[in-house]
CSV table of N, CA and C in Angstrom, one decimal:
chain,number,residue,atom,x,y,z
A,1,MET,N,12.9,5.1,0.3
A,1,MET,CA,12.2,5.1,1.6
A,1,MET,C,12.8,4.3,2.6
A,2,GLN,N,13.3,3.1,2.2
A,2,GLN,CA,13.9,2.1,3.1
A,2,GLN,C,15.1,2.7,3.7
A,3,ASN,N,15.9,3.6,3.0
A,3,ASN,CA,17.1,4.1,3.5
A,3,ASN,C,16.9,5.5,4.3
A,4,GLY,N,15.6,5.8,4.5
A,4,GLY,CA,15.3,7.0,5.3
A,4,GLY,C,15.2,8.3,4.4
A,5,ASP,N,15.3,8.2,3.1
A,5,ASP,CA,15.2,9.4,2.3
A,5,ASP,C,13.7,9.6,1.9
A,6,GLU,N,12.9,9.9,2.8
A,6,GLU,CA,11.5,10.1,2.5
A,6,GLU,C,11.2,11.2,1.6
A,7,GLU,N,11.9,12.3,1.8
A,7,GLU,CA,11.7,13.5,1.0
A,7,GLU,C,12.0,13.2,-0.5
A,8,GLY,N,13.2,12.6,-0.7
A,8,GLY,CA,13.5,12.2,-2.1
A,8,GLY,C,12.5,11.2,-2.7
A,9,SER,N,12.1,10.3,-1.8
A,9,SER,CA,11.1,9.3,-2.3
A,9,SER,C,9.8,10.0,-2.7
A,10,LEU,N,9.4,11.0,-1.9
A,10,LEU,CA,8.1,11.7,-2.2
A,10,LEU,C,8.3,12.5,-3.5
A,11,ASP,N,9.5,13.1,-3.7
A,11,ASP,CA,9.7,13.8,-5.0
A,11,ASP,C,9.5,12.8,-6.2
A,12,ARG,N,10.1,11.6,-6.0
A,12,ARG,CA,10.0,10.6,-7.1
A,12,ARG,C,8.6,10.2,-7.3
A,13,LEU,N,7.8,10.0,-6.2
A,13,LEU,CA,6.4,9.6,-6.3
A,13,LEU,C,5.6,10.7,-7.0
A,14,ALA,N,5.9,11.9,-6.6
A,14,ALA,CA,5.2,13.0,-7.2
A,14,ALA,C,5.4,13.1,-8.7
A,15,ALA,N,6.6,12.7,-9.2
A,15,ALA,CA,7.0,12.7,-10.6
A,15,ALA,C,6.2,11.6,-11.3
A,16,VAL,N,6.0,10.5,-10.6
A,16,VAL,CA,5.2,9.4,-11.2
A,16,VAL,C,3.8,9.8,-11.4
A,17,LEU,N,3.2,10.5,-10.4
A,17,LEU,CA,1.9,11.0,-10.6
A,17,LEU,C,1.8,12.1,-11.7
A,18,ARG,N,2.8,12.9,-11.8
A,18,ARG,CA,2.7,14.0,-12.8
A,18,ARG,C,2.9,13.4,-14.2
A,19,ASP,N,3.7,12.3,-14.3
A,19,ASP,CA,4.0,11.8,-15.6
A,19,ASP,C,2.9,11.0,-16.2
A,20,GLY,N,1.9,10.6,-15.4
A,20,GLY,CA,0.8,9.9,-16.0
A,20,GLY,C,0.0,9.1,-15.0
A,21,GLU,N,-1.3,9.3,-15.1
A,21,GLU,CA,-2.2,8.6,-14.2
A,21,GLU,C,-2.1,7.1,-14.4
A,22,GLY,N,-1.9,6.6,-15.6
A,22,GLY,CA,-1.9,5.2,-15.9
A,22,GLY,C,-0.7,4.5,-15.2
A,23,GLU,N,0.5,5.2,-15.2
A,23,GLU,CA,1.6,4.6,-14.6
A,23,GLU,C,1.4,4.6,-13.1
A,24,ALA,N,0.9,5.6,-12.5
A,24,ALA,CA,0.6,5.7,-11.1
A,24,ALA,C,-0.4,4.6,-10.7
A,25,LYS,N,-1.4,4.4,-11.4
A,25,LYS,CA,-2.4,3.4,-11.1
A,25,LYS,C,-1.7,2.0,-11.2
A,26,ASP,N,-0.9,1.8,-12.3
A,26,ASP,CA,-0.3,0.5,-12.4
A,26,ASP,C,0.7,0.2,-11.2
A,27,LEU,N,1.4,1.2,-10.8
A,27,LEU,CA,2.4,1.1,-9.7
A,27,LEU,C,1.6,0.7,-8.4
A,28,MET,N,0.5,1.5,-8.2
A,28,MET,CA,-0.2,1.2,-6.9
A,28,MET,C,-0.8,-0.2,-6.9
A,29,LEU,N,-1.4,-0.6,-8.1
A,29,LEU,CA,-2.0,-1.9,-8.1
A,29,LEU,C,-1.0,-3.0,-8.0
A,30,LEU,N,0.2,-2.8,-8.5
A,30,LEU,CA,1.3,-3.8,-8.4
A,30,LEU,C,1.7,-3.9,-6.9
A,31,LEU,N,1.9,-2.8,-6.3
A,31,LEU,CA,2.3,-2.8,-4.8
A,31,LEU,C,1.2,-3.4,-4.0
A,32,PHE,N,-0.1,-3.1,-4.2
A,32,PHE,CA,-1.1,-3.6,-3.4
A,32,PHE,C,-1.3,-5.1,-3.7
A,33,HIS,N,-1.1,-5.5,-4.9
A,33,HIS,CA,-1.2,-7.0,-5.2
A,33,HIS,C,-0.1,-7.7,-4.5
A,34,GLU,N,1.1,-7.2,-4.5
A,34,GLU,CA,2.3,-7.9,-3.9
A,34,GLU,C,2.0,-7.9,-2.3
A,35,CYS,N,1.5,-6.8,-1.8
A,35,CYS,CA,1.2,-6.8,-0.4
A,35,CYS,C,0.2,-7.8,0.0
A,36,SER,N,-0.8,-8.0,-0.9
A,36,SER,CA,-1.8,-9.0,-0.6
A,36,SER,C,-1.2,-10.4,-0.6
A,37,ALA,N,-0.3,-10.7,-1.5
A,37,ALA,CA,0.3,-12.0,-1.5
A,37,ALA,C,1.1,-12.2,-0.3
A,38,MET,N,1.8,-11.2,0.2
A,38,MET,CA,2.6,-11.3,1.4
A,38,MET,C,1.7,-11.4,2.6
A,39,VAL,N,0.6,-10.7,2.7
A,39,VAL,CA,-0.4,-10.9,3.8
A,39,VAL,C,-0.9,-12.3,3.8
A,40,ALA,N,-1.2,-12.9,2.6
A,40,ALA,CA,-1.6,-14.3,2.6
A,40,ALA,C,-0.5,-15.2,3.1
A,41,GLU,N,0.7,-15.0,2.7
A,41,GLU,CA,1.8,-15.8,3.2
A,41,GLU,C,1.9,-15.7,4.7
A,42,LEU,N,1.8,-14.5,5.3
A,42,LEU,CA,1.9,-14.3,6.7
A,42,LEU,C,0.7,-14.9,7.4
A,43,GLY,N,-0.4,-15.0,6.7
A,43,GLY,CA,-1.6,-15.6,7.3
A,43,GLY,C,-1.7,-17.1,7.0
A,44,SER,N,-0.6,-17.8,7.1
A,44,SER,CA,-0.5,-19.2,6.9
A,44,SER,C,-1.0,-19.6,5.6
A,45,GLY,N,-0.5,-18.9,4.6
A,45,GLY,CA,-0.9,-19.3,3.2
A,45,GLY,C,-2.3,-18.9,2.8
A,46,GLY,N,-2.9,-18.1,3.6
A,46,GLY,CA,-4.3,-17.7,3.3
A,46,GLY,C,-5.3,-18.4,4.1
A,47,THR,N,-4.9,-19.3,5.0
A,47,THR,CA,-5.8,-20.1,5.8
A,47,THR,C,-6.2,-19.4,7.1
A,48,ALA,N,-5.4,-18.4,7.6
A,48,ALA,CA,-5.7,-17.7,8.8
A,48,ALA,C,-6.4,-16.3,8.4
A,49,PRO,N,-7.4,-15.9,9.2
A,49,PRO,CA,-8.0,-14.6,8.8
A,49,PRO,C,-7.1,-13.5,9.0
A,50,VAL,N,-7.3,-12.4,8.2
A,50,VAL,CA,-6.5,-11.2,8.2
A,50,VAL,C,-7.3,-10.1,8.9
A,51,LYS,N,-6.8,-9.4,9.8
A,51,LYS,CA,-7.4,-8.3,10.5
A,51,LYS,C,-6.6,-7.1,10.2
A,52,MET,N,-7.2,-6.0,9.8
A,52,MET,CA,-6.5,-4.7,9.6
A,52,MET,C,-7.1,-3.7,10.6
A,53,GLN,N,-6.2,-3.0,11.2
A,53,GLN,CA,-6.7,-1.9,12.1
A,53,GLN,C,-6.2,-0.6,11.6
A,54,VAL,N,-7.0,0.4,11.8
A,54,VAL,CA,-6.7,1.8,11.4
A,54,VAL,C,-6.7,2.7,12.6
A,55,TYR,N,-5.7,3.5,12.7
A,55,TYR,CA,-5.5,4.4,13.9
A,55,TYR,C,-5.5,5.8,13.5
A,56,ASP,N,-6.0,6.7,14.4
A,56,ASP,CA,-6.0,8.1,14.1
A,56,ASP,C,-4.6,8.7,14.6
A,57,ASP,N,-4.5,10.0,14.5
A,57,ASP,CA,-3.2,10.6,14.8
A,57,ASP,C,-2.8,10.5,16.3
A,58,GLU,N,-3.8,10.2,17.2
A,58,GLU,CA,-3.6,10.0,18.6
A,58,GLU,C,-3.4,8.6,19.0
A,59,GLY,N,-3.4,7.7,18.0
A,59,GLY,CA,-3.2,6.3,18.3
A,59,GLY,C,-4.4,5.5,18.7
A,60,HIS,N,-5.6,6.1,18.5
A,60,HIS,CA,-6.9,5.4,18.8
A,60,HIS,C,-7.4,4.7,17.5
A,61,GLU,N,-7.9,3.5,17.7
A,61,GLU,CA,-8.4,2.7,16.6
A,61,GLU,C,-9.7,3.4,16.1
A,62,VAL,N,-9.8,3.5,14.8
A,62,VAL,CA,-11.0,4.1,14.2
A,62,VAL,C,-11.5,3.1,13.1
A,63,SER,N,-12.7,3.3,12.7
A,63,SER,CA,-13.3,2.5,11.6
A,63,SER,C,-12.6,3.0,10.3
A,64,ILE,N,-12.6,2.1,9.3
A,64,ILE,CA,-12.1,2.5,8.0
A,64,ILE,C,-12.8,3.7,7.5
A,65,ASP,N,-14.1,3.8,7.7
A,65,ASP,CA,-14.9,4.9,7.2
A,65,ASP,C,-14.5,6.2,7.8
A,66,ASP,N,-13.9,6.2,9.0
A,66,ASP,CA,-13.5,7.4,9.7
A,66,ASP,C,-12.1,7.8,9.5
A,67,ALA,N,-11.4,7.0,8.7
A,67,ALA,CA,-9.9,7.3,8.4
A,67,ALA,C,-9.8,8.4,7.4
A,68,ASP,N,-8.6,9.0,7.4
A,68,ASP,CA,-8.4,10.0,6.3
A,68,ASP,C,-8.5,9.3,5.0
A,69,PRO,N,-9.0,10.1,4.0
A,69,PRO,CA,-9.2,9.5,2.6
A,69,PRO,C,-8.1,8.7,2.1
A,70,PRO,N,-6.8,9.1,2.1
A,70,PRO,CA,-5.8,8.3,1.6
A,70,PRO,C,-5.6,7.0,2.3
A,71,VAL,N,-5.8,7.0,3.6
A,71,VAL,CA,-5.7,5.7,4.4
A,71,VAL,C,-6.9,4.8,4.0
A,72,ARG,N,-8.0,5.4,3.9
A,72,ARG,CA,-9.2,4.7,3.6
A,72,ARG,C,-9.1,4.0,2.2
A,73,THR,N,-8.6,4.7,1.3
A,73,THR,CA,-8.3,4.2,-0.1
A,73,THR,C,-7.3,3.0,0.0
A,74,ALA,N,-6.2,3.2,0.7
A,74,ALA,CA,-5.2,2.2,0.8
A,74,ALA,C,-5.7,0.9,1.5
A,75,VAL,N,-6.5,1.1,2.6
A,75,VAL,CA,-7.0,-0.1,3.3
A,75,VAL,C,-8.0,-0.8,2.4
A,76,ARG,N,-8.9,-0.1,1.8
A,76,ARG,CA,-9.9,-0.7,1.0
A,76,ARG,C,-9.3,-1.4,-0.2
A,77,THR,N,-8.3,-0.8,-0.8
A,77,THR,CA,-7.6,-1.4,-2.0
A,77,THR,C,-6.9,-2.7,-1.5
A,78,LEU,N,-6.2,-2.7,-0.4
A,78,LEU,CA,-5.5,-3.9,0.0
A,78,LEU,C,-6.5,-5.0,0.4
A,79,LEU,N,-7.6,-4.6,1.1
A,79,LEU,CA,-8.6,-5.6,1.5
A,79,LEU,C,-9.2,-6.2,0.2
A,80,ALA,N,-9.5,-5.4,-0.8
A,80,ALA,CA,-10.0,-6.0,-2.0
A,80,ALA,C,-9.1,-7.0,-2.6
A,81,GLU,N,-7.8,-6.7,-2.6
A,81,GLU,CA,-6.8,-7.6,-3.2
A,81,GLU,C,-6.7,-8.8,-2.3
A,82,VAL,N,-6.7,-8.7,-1.0
A,82,VAL,CA,-6.6,-9.8,-0.1
A,82,VAL,C,-7.7,-10.8,-0.3
A,83,HIS,N,-8.9,-10.2,-0.6
A,83,HIS,CA,-10.0,-11.1,-0.9
A,83,HIS,C,-10.2,-11.5,-2.3
A,84,GLY,N,-9.1,-11.3,-3.1
A,84,GLY,CA,-9.1,-11.8,-4.5
A,84,GLY,C,-9.9,-11.0,-5.5
A,85,ASP,N,-10.3,-9.7,-5.1
A,85,ASP,CA,-11.1,-8.9,-6.0
A,85,ASP,C,-10.3,-7.8,-6.6
A,86,SER,N,-9.4,-8.1,-7.6
A,86,SER,CA,-8.6,-7.1,-8.2
A,86,SER,C,-9.3,-6.1,-8.9
A,87,GLU,N,-10.5,-6.4,-9.4
A,87,GLU,CA,-11.4,-5.4,-10.1
A,87,GLU,C,-11.8,-4.3,-9.1
A,88,ALA,N,-12.2,-4.7,-7.9
A,88,ALA,CA,-12.6,-3.8,-6.9
A,88,ALA,C,-11.4,-2.9,-6.4
A,89,ALA,N,-10.2,-3.5,-6.3
A,89,ALA,CA,-9.0,-2.8,-6.0
A,89,ALA,C,-8.8,-1.7,-7.0
A,90,ALA,N,-8.9,-2.1,-8.3
A,90,ALA,CA,-8.6,-1.1,-9.3
A,90,ALA,C,-9.7,0.0,-9.3
A,91,GLU,N,-10.9,-0.3,-9.0
A,91,GLU,CA,-11.9,0.7,-8.9
A,91,GLU,C,-11.6,1.7,-7.7
A,92,GLN,N,-11.1,1.2,-6.6
A,92,GLN,CA,-10.7,2.1,-5.5
A,92,GLN,C,-9.7,3.1,-6.0
A,93,ILE,N,-8.7,2.6,-6.7
A,93,ILE,CA,-7.6,3.5,-7.2
A,93,ILE,C,-8.1,4.5,-8.2
A,94,GLU,N,-9.0,4.0,-9.1
A,94,GLU,CA,-9.6,4.9,-10.1
A,94,GLU,C,-10.4,6.0,-9.5
A,95,ILE,N,-11.2,5.6,-8.5
A,95,ILE,CA,-12.0,6.6,-7.8
A,95,ILE,C,-11.1,7.7,-7.2
A,96,ALA,N,-10.1,7.2,-6.5
A,96,ALA,CA,-9.2,8.1,-5.8
A,96,ALA,C,-8.4,9.0,-6.8
A,97,LEU,N,-8.0,8.4,-7.9
A,97,LEU,CA,-7.3,9.2,-8.9
A,97,LEU,C,-8.2,10.3,-9.5
A,98,SER,N,-9.4,10.0,-9.7
A,98,SER,CA,-10.3,11.0,-10.3
A,98,SER,C,-10.8,12.0,-9.3
A,99,ASN,N,-10.7,11.8,-8.0
A,99,ASN,CA,-11.3,12.7,-7.0
A,99,ASN,C,-10.3,13.3,-6.1
A,100,ALA,N,-9.2,12.7,-5.9
A,100,ALA,CA,-8.2,13.1,-4.8
A,100,ALA,C,-7.3,14.2,-5.3
A,101,GLU,N,-6.8,14.9,-4.4
A,101,GLU,CA,-5.7,15.9,-4.7
A,101,GLU,C,-4.4,15.1,-4.9
A,102,PRO,N,-3.4,15.7,-5.6
A,102,PRO,CA,-2.1,15.0,-5.8
A,102,PRO,C,-1.5,14.6,-4.5
A,103,ASP,N,-1.5,15.4,-3.5
A,103,ASP,CA,-0.9,15.0,-2.2
A,103,ASP,C,-1.6,13.8,-1.6
A,104,GLU,N,-2.9,13.7,-1.8
A,104,GLU,CA,-3.6,12.5,-1.2
A,104,GLU,C,-3.1,11.3,-2.0
A,105,MET,N,-2.9,11.4,-3.3
A,105,MET,CA,-2.5,10.2,-4.1
A,105,MET,C,-1.1,9.8,-3.7
A,106,ILE,N,-0.2,10.8,-3.4
A,106,ILE,CA,1.1,10.5,-3.0
A,106,ILE,C,1.0,9.8,-1.6
A,107,SER,N,0.1,10.2,-0.8
A,107,SER,CA,-0.1,9.5,0.5
A,107,SER,C,-0.5,8.0,0.3
A,108,VAL,N,-1.3,7.7,-0.7
A,108,VAL,CA,-1.7,6.4,-1.0
A,108,VAL,C,-0.5,5.6,-1.5
A,109,LEU,N,0.3,6.2,-2.4
A,109,LEU,CA,1.5,5.5,-2.9
A,109,LEU,C,2.5,5.3,-1.7
A,110,VAL,N,2.7,6.2,-0.9
A,110,VAL,CA,3.6,6.1,0.3
A,110,VAL,C,3.1,4.9,1.2
A,111,GLN,N,1.8,4.9,1.4
A,111,GLN,CA,1.3,3.8,2.3
A,111,GLN,C,1.6,2.4,1.6
A,112,ALA,N,1.3,2.4,0.3
A,112,ALA,CA,1.6,1.1,-0.4
A,112,ALA,C,3.1,0.7,-0.3
A,113,LEU,N,4.0,1.7,-0.4
A,113,LEU,CA,5.4,1.4,-0.3
A,113,LEU,C,5.8,1.0,1.1
A,114,ARG,N,5.2,1.7,2.1
A,114,ARG,CA,5.5,1.3,3.5
A,114,ARG,C,5.1,-0.1,3.8
A,115,TRP,N,3.9,-0.4,3.4
A,115,TRP,CA,3.4,-1.8,3.6
A,115,TRP,C,4.2,-2.8,2.9
A,116,THR,N,4.6,-2.5,1.7
A,116,THR,CA,5.5,-3.4,0.9
A,116,THR,C,6.8,-3.6,1.6
A,117,ILE,N,7.4,-2.6,2.1
A,117,ILE,CA,8.7,-2.7,2.9
A,117,ILE,C,8.5,-3.5,4.1
A,118,LYS,N,7.5,-3.2,4.9
A,118,LYS,CA,7.3,-3.8,6.2
A,118,LYS,C,6.9,-5.3,6.0
A,119,LEU,N,5.9,-5.6,5.1
A,119,LEU,CA,5.5,-6.9,4.9
A,119,LEU,C,6.6,-7.8,4.3
A,120,SER,N,7.4,-7.2,3.4
A,120,SER,CA,8.5,-8.1,2.8
A,120,SER,C,9.5,-8.3,3.9
A,121,ALA,N,9.8,-7.4,4.7
A,121,ALA,CA,10.8,-7.6,5.8
A,121,ALA,C,10.3,-8.7,6.8
A,122,GLU,N,9.0,-8.7,7.1
A,122,GLU,CA,8.5,-9.7,8.0
A,122,GLU,C,8.5,-11.0,7.3
A,123,CYS,N,8.1,-11.1,6.0
A,123,CYS,CA,8.2,-12.4,5.3
A,123,CYS,C,9.6,-12.9,5.2
A,124,LEU,N,10.5,-12.1,4.9
A,124,LEU,CA,11.9,-12.5,4.9
A,124,LEU,C,12.4,-13.0,6.2
A,125,SER,N,12.0,-12.4,7.3
A,125,SER,CA,12.4,-12.8,8.6
A,125,SER,C,11.9,-14.2,9.0
A,126,ARG,N,10.8,-14.5,8.3
A,126,ARG,CA,10.1,-15.8,8.6
A,126,ARG,C,10.4,-16.9,7.5
A,127,ASP,N,11.3,-16.5,6.6
A,127,ASP,CA,11.7,-17.4,5.5
A,127,ASP,C,10.5,-17.7,4.6
A,128,LEU,N,9.6,-16.7,4.4
A,128,LEU,CA,8.5,-16.8,3.5
A,128,LEU,C,8.8,-16.2,2.2
A,129,PRO,N,8.2,-16.6,1.1
A,129,PRO,CA,8.6,-16.1,-0.2
A,129,PRO,C,8.2,-14.6,-0.3
A,130,VAL,N,9.2,-13.9,-1.0
A,130,VAL,CA,9.0,-12.5,-1.4
A,130,VAL,C,9.5,-12.3,-2.8
A,131,PRO,N,8.7,-11.6,-3.6
A,131,PRO,CA,9.2,-11.5,-5.0
A,131,PRO,C,10.6,-10.9,-5.1
A,132,GLU,N,11.3,-11.5,-6.1
A,132,GLU,CA,12.7,-11.1,-6.2
A,132,GLU,C,13.0,-9.6,-6.4
A,133,TRP,N,12.1,-9.0,-7.1
A,133,TRP,CA,12.3,-7.5,-7.4
A,133,TRP,C,12.2,-6.7,-6.1
A,134,ILE,N,11.4,-7.2,-5.1
A,134,ILE,CA,11.2,-6.6,-3.8
A,134,ILE,C,12.4,-6.9,-2.9
A,135,SER,N,12.8,-8.1,-2.8
A,135,SER,CA,13.9,-8.5,-1.9
A,135,SER,C,15.2,-7.9,-2.4
A,136,SER,N,15.4,-7.8,-3.7
A,136,SER,CA,16.6,-7.2,-4.2
A,136,SER,C,16.6,-5.7,-3.9
A,137,ALA,N,15.5,-5.0,-4.0
A,137,ALA,CA,15.4,-3.6,-3.7
A,137,ALA,C,15.7,-3.4,-2.2
A,138,LEU,N,15.3,-4.3,-1.3
A,138,LEU,CA,15.6,-4.2,0.1
A,138,LEU,C,17.1,-4.3,0.4
A,139,GLU,N,17.8,-4.9,-0.4
A,139,GLU,CA,19.2,-5.1,-0.2
A,139,GLU,C,20.0,-3.9,-0.5
A,140,ASP,N,19.5,-3.0,-1.4
A,140,ASP,CA,20.2,-1.8,-1.8
A,140,ASP,C,20.4,-0.8,-0.7
């Protein structure tokens, strides 16, 4: 995704979902957990409040409840992780996996990847810690 190959990335994400729900859940939870850690770093090590905004297709801010289901799942999962509730984050993913269409789950995975890329780039630009596996993937 970082190199602009979104179609190839989507194909690989679809394969992850097809290969097993457990692997997809683990991947999403890992990404959201790492995003949460980077959000905390960007928020002065967790001392500054974190605000998330959700926008519709026209660029207008909407409440989380009015967002598309994949966006709603991604935001709620990240917020749960940011607030240290990994169990609630896992529940959000489990609910989505049991109720969402495969395309919606790919959208959740894509959102997690996009946030991981953007947050890690911002952390690196500020000399804040980023997990080695993420920073090395950004170098490729």
